[in-house]
Amino acid sequence: MLYVCWNSETNEIFSCLQLNKYELEYYGAWHTEVEREIHPEEAAGMLAGLGLQEKNNWRLLNVDEHALKRFNVKINNNPQARLYFDGKGRSWVVKEQ
């Protein structure tokens, strides 16, 4: 199961600088992959570790691999891109100046 951090108020998907499997840096949608459903107390700990708090409407959202790949294509390794997802399959990017 893949999870991303999603803000339920703004619809933003949390993006940050990461390392790929080849140890190369890229900017993309943060995600975690686990074999089971994440319990609420685990989610709170993961969000806090990223500097995100549930009180700020950040939640872990289960997505499929296709959606995650689409998110990263839209972000296009651009740290000024902010990714948004409406939870119904529609995603878009806003680039900050």
Short mmCIF file of N, CA, C and O in Angstrom, two decimals:
data_model
loop_
_atom_site.label_atom_id
_atom_site.label_comp_id
_atom_site.label_asym_id
_atom_site.label_seq_id
_atom_site.Cartn_x
_atom_site.Cartn_y
_atom_site.Cartn_z
N MET A 1 0.84 -1.17 0.00
CA MET A 1 0.00 0.00 0.00
C MET A 1 0.89 1.24 0.00
O MET A 1 1.85 1.32 0.75
N LEU A 2 0.57 2.18 -0.84
CA LEU A 2 1.29 3.44 -0.92
C LEU A 2 0.48 4.54 -0.25
O LEU A 2 -0.73 4.62 -0.43
N TYR A 3 1.16 5.37 0.52
CA TYR A 3 0.53 6.50 1.17
C TYR A 3 1.30 7.77 0.84
O TYR A 3 2.53 7.76 0.78
N VAL A 4 0.57 8.86 0.64
CA VAL A 4 1.15 10.19 0.50
C VAL A 4 0.55 11.07 1.59
O VAL A 4 -0.47 10.72 2.19
N CYS A 5 1.18 12.21 1.86
CA CYS A 5 0.63 13.18 2.81
C CYS A 5 -0.24 14.15 2.04
O CYS A 5 0.21 14.75 1.07
N TRP A 6 -1.48 14.29 2.49
CA TRP A 6 -2.48 15.12 1.80
C TRP A 6 -3.12 16.05 2.81
O TRP A 6 -3.47 15.64 3.92
N ASN A 7 -3.25 17.32 2.44
CA ASN A 7 -3.90 18.30 3.31
C ASN A 7 -5.37 18.33 2.94
O ASN A 7 -5.73 18.74 1.84
N SER A 8 -6.22 17.92 3.87
CA SER A 8 -7.65 17.79 3.59
C SER A 8 -8.35 19.14 3.42
O SER A 8 -9.45 19.20 2.87
N GLU A 9 -7.71 20.22 3.84
CA GLU A 9 -8.32 21.55 3.67
C GLU A 9 -7.90 22.20 2.36
O GLU A 9 -8.72 22.75 1.64
N THR A 10 -6.60 22.13 2.03
CA THR A 10 -6.10 22.80 0.82
C THR A 10 -5.98 21.87 -0.37
O THR A 10 -5.78 22.33 -1.49
N ASN A 11 -6.01 20.56 -0.15
CA ASN A 11 -5.82 19.52 -1.16
C ASN A 11 -4.38 19.37 -1.62
O ASN A 11 -4.10 18.67 -2.58
N GLU A 12 -3.42 20.01 -0.94
CA GLU A 12 -2.02 19.90 -1.33
C GLU A 12 -1.46 18.54 -0.96
O GLU A 12 -1.76 17.97 0.09
N ILE A 13 -0.64 17.99 -1.85
CA ILE A 13 0.13 16.77 -1.58
C ILE A 13 1.53 17.22 -1.15
O ILE A 13 2.16 18.03 -1.84
N PHE A 14 2.02 16.72 -0.03
CA PHE A 14 3.33 17.11 0.48
C PHE A 14 4.43 16.61 -0.44
O PHE A 14 4.49 15.43 -0.77
N SER A 15 5.29 17.52 -0.86
CA SER A 15 6.43 17.20 -1.72
C SER A 15 7.71 17.67 -1.03
O SER A 15 7.70 18.64 -0.28
N CYS A 16 8.80 16.97 -1.31
CA CYS A 16 10.08 17.34 -0.70
C CYS A 16 11.22 16.72 -1.49
O CYS A 16 11.00 15.93 -2.41
N LEU A 17 12.43 17.06 -1.12
CA LEU A 17 13.63 16.50 -1.72
C LEU A 17 13.83 15.10 -1.14
O LEU A 17 13.72 14.90 0.07
N GLN A 18 14.10 14.12 -2.02
CA GLN A 18 14.23 12.73 -1.61
C GLN A 18 15.37 12.06 -2.36
O GLN A 18 15.94 12.65 -3.26
N LEU A 19 15.65 10.81 -2.00
CA LEU A 19 16.62 10.00 -2.71
C LEU A 19 15.90 8.86 -3.39
O LEU A 19 15.06 8.20 -2.78
N ASN A 20 16.25 8.60 -4.66
CA ASN A 20 15.66 7.45 -5.35
C ASN A 20 16.46 6.19 -5.04
O ASN A 20 17.42 6.24 -4.27
N LYS A 21 16.10 5.09 -5.65
CA LYS A 21 16.78 3.82 -5.35
C LYS A 21 18.23 3.81 -5.79
O LYS A 21 19.01 2.96 -5.36
N TYR A 22 18.64 4.76 -6.63
CA TYR A 22 20.03 4.88 -7.07
C TYR A 22 20.80 5.92 -6.25
O TYR A 22 21.89 6.31 -6.62
N GLU A 23 20.18 6.38 -5.15
CA GLU A 23 20.76 7.39 -4.26
C GLU A 23 20.94 8.75 -4.94
O GLU A 23 21.82 9.53 -4.56
N LEU A 24 20.11 9.05 -5.93
CA LEU A 24 20.11 10.35 -6.60
C LEU A 24 18.97 11.19 -6.04
O LEU A 24 17.87 10.69 -5.83
N GLU A 25 19.24 12.48 -5.81
CA GLU A 25 18.22 13.37 -5.27
C GLU A 25 17.20 13.75 -6.34
O GLU A 25 17.54 13.92 -7.50
N TYR A 26 15.96 13.85 -5.91
CA TYR A 26 14.89 14.36 -6.77
C TYR A 26 13.86 15.02 -5.88
O TYR A 26 13.76 14.74 -4.69
N TYR A 27 13.09 15.93 -6.47
CA TYR A 27 12.02 16.59 -5.75
C TYR A 27 10.71 15.98 -6.23
O TYR A 27 10.40 15.99 -7.42
N GLY A 28 9.94 15.41 -5.31
CA GLY A 28 8.70 14.76 -5.70
C GLY A 28 7.77 14.57 -4.51
O GLY A 28 8.06 14.99 -3.39
N ALA A 29 6.67 13.92 -4.77
CA ALA A 29 5.66 13.65 -3.74
C ALA A 29 6.24 12.66 -2.72
O ALA A 29 6.67 11.58 -3.08
N TRP A 30 6.24 13.08 -1.45
CA TRP A 30 6.69 12.17 -0.40
C TRP A 30 5.72 11.00 -0.34
O TRP A 30 4.50 11.16 -0.48
N HIS A 31 6.25 9.80 -0.15
CA HIS A 31 5.39 8.63 -0.02
C HIS A 31 6.06 7.59 0.87
O HIS A 31 7.26 7.64 1.10
N THR A 32 5.26 6.69 1.35
CA THR A 32 5.76 5.54 2.08
C THR A 32 5.01 4.32 1.58
O THR A 32 3.86 4.42 1.15
N GLU A 33 5.69 3.19 1.59
CA GLU A 33 5.07 1.95 1.14
C GLU A 33 5.12 0.95 2.28
O GLU A 33 6.18 0.70 2.85
N VAL A 34 3.96 0.43 2.63
CA VAL A 34 3.87 -0.57 3.68
C VAL A 34 2.95 -1.69 3.20
O VAL A 34 2.16 -1.51 2.28
N GLU A 35 3.06 -2.84 3.84
CA GLU A 35 2.28 -4.00 3.42
C GLU A 35 0.90 -4.06 4.07
O GLU A 35 0.12 -4.94 3.76
N ARG A 36 0.61 -3.13 4.95
CA ARG A 36 -0.65 -3.16 5.68
C ARG A 36 -1.19 -1.74 5.83
O ARG A 36 -0.49 -0.77 5.56
N GLU A 37 -2.38 -1.63 6.32
CA GLU A 37 -2.98 -0.33 6.57
C GLU A 37 -2.27 0.33 7.76
O GLU A 37 -1.92 -0.33 8.73
N ILE A 38 -2.05 1.63 7.67
CA ILE A 38 -1.39 2.37 8.74
C ILE A 38 -2.43 2.80 9.78
O ILE A 38 -3.46 3.36 9.44
N HIS A 39 -2.14 2.52 11.04
CA HIS A 39 -3.05 2.89 12.13
C HIS A 39 -2.91 4.38 12.44
O HIS A 39 -1.85 4.98 12.21
N PRO A 40 -3.96 5.02 12.96
CA PRO A 40 -3.94 6.47 13.22
C PRO A 40 -2.76 6.95 14.07
O PRO A 40 -2.18 7.99 13.79
N GLU A 41 -2.38 6.18 15.11
CA GLU A 41 -1.26 6.62 15.93
C GLU A 41 0.06 6.58 15.16
O GLU A 41 0.92 7.42 15.34
N GLU A 42 0.22 5.60 14.27
CA GLU A 42 1.40 5.55 13.41
C GLU A 42 1.40 6.74 12.45
O GLU A 42 2.45 7.34 12.20
N ALA A 43 0.25 7.05 11.89
CA ALA A 43 0.13 8.16 10.95
C ALA A 43 0.53 9.46 11.64
O ALA A 43 1.28 10.26 11.06
N ALA A 44 0.08 9.67 12.86
CA ALA A 44 0.41 10.90 13.59
C ALA A 44 1.92 11.00 13.79
O ALA A 44 2.50 12.08 13.62
N GLY A 45 2.56 9.89 14.09
CA GLY A 45 4.02 9.89 14.27
C GLY A 45 4.76 10.18 12.97
O GLY A 45 5.75 10.91 12.97
N MET A 46 4.29 9.61 11.88
CA MET A 46 4.92 9.86 10.58
C MET A 46 4.78 11.32 10.18
O MET A 46 5.72 11.95 9.71
N LEU A 47 3.59 11.88 10.37
CA LEU A 47 3.35 13.28 10.02
C LEU A 47 4.21 14.20 10.88
O LEU A 47 4.80 15.16 10.38
N ALA A 48 4.30 13.92 12.17
CA ALA A 48 5.12 14.73 13.06
C ALA A 48 6.59 14.67 12.65
O ALA A 48 7.29 15.67 12.69
N GLY A 49 7.04 13.49 12.23
CA GLY A 49 8.42 13.33 11.78
C GLY A 49 8.74 14.15 10.54
O GLY A 49 9.89 14.52 10.31
N LEU A 50 7.73 14.46 9.75
CA LEU A 50 7.91 15.28 8.55
C LEU A 50 7.68 16.77 8.84
O LEU A 50 7.79 17.60 7.96
N GLY A 51 7.34 17.07 10.09
CA GLY A 51 7.05 18.46 10.45
C GLY A 51 5.63 18.86 10.12
O GLY A 51 5.29 20.03 10.11
N LEU A 52 4.78 17.89 9.86
CA LEU A 52 3.37 18.14 9.54
C LEU A 52 2.54 17.63 10.71
O LEU A 52 2.83 16.59 11.28
N GLN A 53 1.51 18.34 11.04
CA GLN A 53 0.67 17.95 12.17
C GLN A 53 -0.75 17.70 11.70
O GLN A 53 -1.25 18.38 10.82
N GLU A 54 -1.42 16.73 12.31
CA GLU A 54 -2.81 16.47 11.98
C GLU A 54 -3.69 17.68 12.24
O GLU A 54 -4.67 17.90 11.55
N LYS A 55 -3.33 18.49 13.24
CA LYS A 55 -4.14 19.66 13.55
C LYS A 55 -4.12 20.66 12.39
O LYS A 55 -4.97 21.53 12.30
N ASN A 56 -3.13 20.56 11.51
CA ASN A 56 -3.05 21.41 10.32
C ASN A 56 -3.70 20.72 9.12
O ASN A 56 -3.42 21.07 7.99
N ASN A 57 -4.54 19.74 9.39
CA ASN A 57 -5.32 19.01 8.38
C ASN A 57 -4.50 18.09 7.48
O ASN A 57 -4.97 17.71 6.42
N TRP A 58 -3.28 17.73 7.86
CA TRP A 58 -2.50 16.77 7.08
C TRP A 58 -2.93 15.35 7.45
O TRP A 58 -3.11 15.04 8.63
N ARG A 59 -3.11 14.53 6.44
CA ARG A 59 -3.53 13.13 6.63
C ARG A 59 -2.71 12.26 5.69
O ARG A 59 -2.20 12.73 4.68
N LEU A 60 -2.62 10.97 6.01
CA LEU A 60 -2.04 10.02 5.07
C LEU A 60 -3.15 9.53 4.17
O LEU A 60 -4.23 9.16 4.64
N LEU A 61 -2.91 9.56 2.88
CA LEU A 61 -3.90 9.18 1.88
C LEU A 61 -3.36 8.00 1.09
O LEU A 61 -2.25 8.05 0.56
N ASN A 62 -4.13 6.93 1.00
CA ASN A 62 -3.74 5.76 0.22
C ASN A 62 -3.94 6.04 -1.26
O ASN A 62 -5.02 6.48 -1.67
N VAL A 63 -2.89 5.85 -2.07
CA VAL A 63 -2.97 6.03 -3.52
C VAL A 63 -2.36 4.81 -4.20
O VAL A 63 -1.63 4.05 -3.59
N ASP A 64 -2.67 4.65 -5.49
CA ASP A 64 -2.05 3.56 -6.22
C ASP A 64 -0.75 4.04 -6.88
O ASP A 64 -0.45 5.23 -6.90
N GLU A 65 0.03 3.10 -7.39
CA GLU A 65 1.32 3.42 -7.98
C GLU A 65 1.19 4.36 -9.18
O GLU A 65 2.00 5.25 -9.38
N HIS A 66 0.14 4.16 -9.97
CA HIS A 66 -0.10 5.02 -11.14
C HIS A 66 -0.30 6.48 -10.72
O HIS A 66 0.27 7.39 -11.33
N ALA A 67 -1.06 6.72 -9.66
CA ALA A 67 -1.29 8.08 -9.17
C ALA A 67 0.01 8.70 -8.68
O ALA A 67 0.31 9.86 -8.99
N LEU A 68 0.83 7.94 -7.95
CA LEU A 68 2.10 8.46 -7.45
C LEU A 68 3.02 8.85 -8.61
O LEU A 68 3.64 9.91 -8.60
N LYS A 69 3.09 8.01 -9.63
CA LYS A 69 3.92 8.33 -10.80
C LYS A 69 3.41 9.59 -11.49
O LYS A 69 4.20 10.44 -11.90
N ARG A 70 2.10 9.71 -11.61
CA ARG A 70 1.50 10.90 -12.23
C ARG A 70 1.83 12.15 -11.43
O ARG A 70 2.16 13.20 -11.99
N PHE A 71 1.78 12.05 -10.10
CA PHE A 71 2.13 13.18 -9.24
C PHE A 71 3.56 13.64 -9.52
O PHE A 71 3.82 14.83 -9.69
N ASN A 72 4.50 12.69 -9.58
CA ASN A 72 5.90 13.05 -9.77
C ASN A 72 6.17 13.59 -11.17
O ASN A 72 7.02 14.47 -11.34
N VAL A 73 5.44 13.11 -12.16
CA VAL A 73 5.58 13.67 -13.51
C VAL A 73 5.11 15.12 -13.51
O VAL A 73 5.76 16.00 -14.07
N LYS A 74 4.01 15.39 -12.83
CA LYS A 74 3.48 16.75 -12.79
C LYS A 74 4.40 17.69 -12.03
O LYS A 74 4.56 18.85 -12.39
N ILE A 75 5.02 17.21 -10.95
CA ILE A 75 5.95 18.04 -10.18
C ILE A 75 7.20 18.33 -11.01
O ILE A 75 7.77 19.41 -10.91
N ASN A 76 7.62 17.36 -11.82
CA ASN A 76 8.73 17.53 -12.76
C ASN A 76 10.03 17.97 -12.07
O ASN A 76 10.77 18.80 -12.60
N ASN A 77 10.29 17.43 -10.87
CA ASN A 77 11.53 17.70 -10.16
C ASN A 77 11.73 19.19 -9.87
O ASN A 77 12.85 19.68 -9.79
N ASN A 78 10.64 19.93 -9.74
CA ASN A 78 10.68 21.38 -9.55
C ASN A 78 10.29 21.73 -8.12
O ASN A 78 9.12 21.63 -7.75
N PRO A 79 11.23 22.21 -7.30
CA PRO A 79 10.92 22.56 -5.91
C PRO A 79 9.92 23.70 -5.76
O PRO A 79 9.37 23.90 -4.69
N GLN A 80 9.66 24.45 -6.81
CA GLN A 80 8.68 25.53 -6.73
C GLN A 80 7.28 25.07 -7.14
O GLN A 80 6.34 25.85 -7.11
N ALA A 81 7.14 23.82 -7.50
CA ALA A 81 5.83 23.29 -7.88
C ALA A 81 5.10 22.80 -6.64
O ALA A 81 5.66 22.11 -5.80
N ARG A 82 3.85 23.17 -6.52
CA ARG A 82 2.98 22.69 -5.45
C ARG A 82 1.90 21.82 -6.09
O ARG A 82 1.18 22.28 -6.98
N LEU A 83 1.80 20.60 -5.64
CA LEU A 83 0.88 19.63 -6.21
C LEU A 83 -0.40 19.58 -5.39
O LEU A 83 -0.36 19.55 -4.16
N TYR A 84 -1.54 19.55 -6.08
CA TYR A 84 -2.85 19.46 -5.43
C TYR A 84 -3.61 18.27 -6.01
O TYR A 84 -3.48 17.96 -7.19
N PHE A 85 -4.41 17.63 -5.17
CA PHE A 85 -5.17 16.44 -5.57
C PHE A 85 -6.53 16.50 -4.89
O PHE A 85 -6.62 16.65 -3.67
N ASP A 86 -7.60 16.39 -5.68
CA ASP A 86 -8.94 16.52 -5.11
C ASP A 86 -9.50 15.24 -4.52
O ASP A 86 -10.60 15.21 -4.00
N GLY A 87 -8.74 14.14 -4.56
CA GLY A 87 -9.19 12.88 -4.00
C GLY A 87 -10.13 12.12 -4.91
O GLY A 87 -10.54 11.01 -4.61
N LYS A 88 -10.50 12.71 -6.04
CA LYS A 88 -11.41 12.06 -6.99
C LYS A 88 -10.69 11.75 -8.30
O LYS A 88 -11.32 11.53 -9.32
N GLY A 89 -9.36 11.79 -8.27
CA GLY A 89 -8.58 11.45 -9.45
C GLY A 89 -8.01 12.64 -10.20
O GLY A 89 -7.20 12.48 -11.09
N ARG A 90 -8.41 13.86 -9.84
CA ARG A 90 -7.92 15.05 -10.55
C ARG A 90 -6.77 15.66 -9.76
O ARG A 90 -6.90 15.95 -8.57
N SER A 91 -5.64 15.89 -10.44
CA SER A 91 -4.49 16.53 -9.80
C SER A 91 -4.01 17.67 -10.69
O SER A 91 -4.20 17.66 -11.89
N TRP A 92 -3.40 18.65 -10.06
CA TRP A 92 -2.88 19.80 -10.82
C TRP A 92 -1.69 20.38 -10.05
O TRP A 92 -1.50 20.11 -8.87
N VAL A 93 -0.88 21.18 -10.75
CA VAL A 93 0.30 21.80 -10.17
C VAL A 93 0.20 23.30 -10.27
O VAL A 93 -0.25 23.84 -11.30
N VAL A 94 0.62 23.99 -9.24
CA VAL A 94 0.74 25.45 -9.25
C VAL A 94 2.21 25.74 -9.00
O VAL A 94 2.78 25.24 -8.02
N LYS A 95 2.83 26.50 -9.86
CA LYS A 95 4.25 26.84 -9.68
C LYS A 95 4.36 28.21 -9.03
O LYS A 95 3.82 29.18 -9.51
N GLU A 96 5.07 28.22 -7.90
CA GLU A 96 5.27 29.47 -7.17
C GLU A 96 6.40 30.26 -7.79
O GLU A 96 7.33 29.69 -8.35
N GLN A 97 6.31 31.56 -7.70
CA GLN A 97 7.37 32.43 -8.24
C GLN A 97 8.42 32.70 -7.21
O GLN A 97 8.24 32.83 -6.09
#
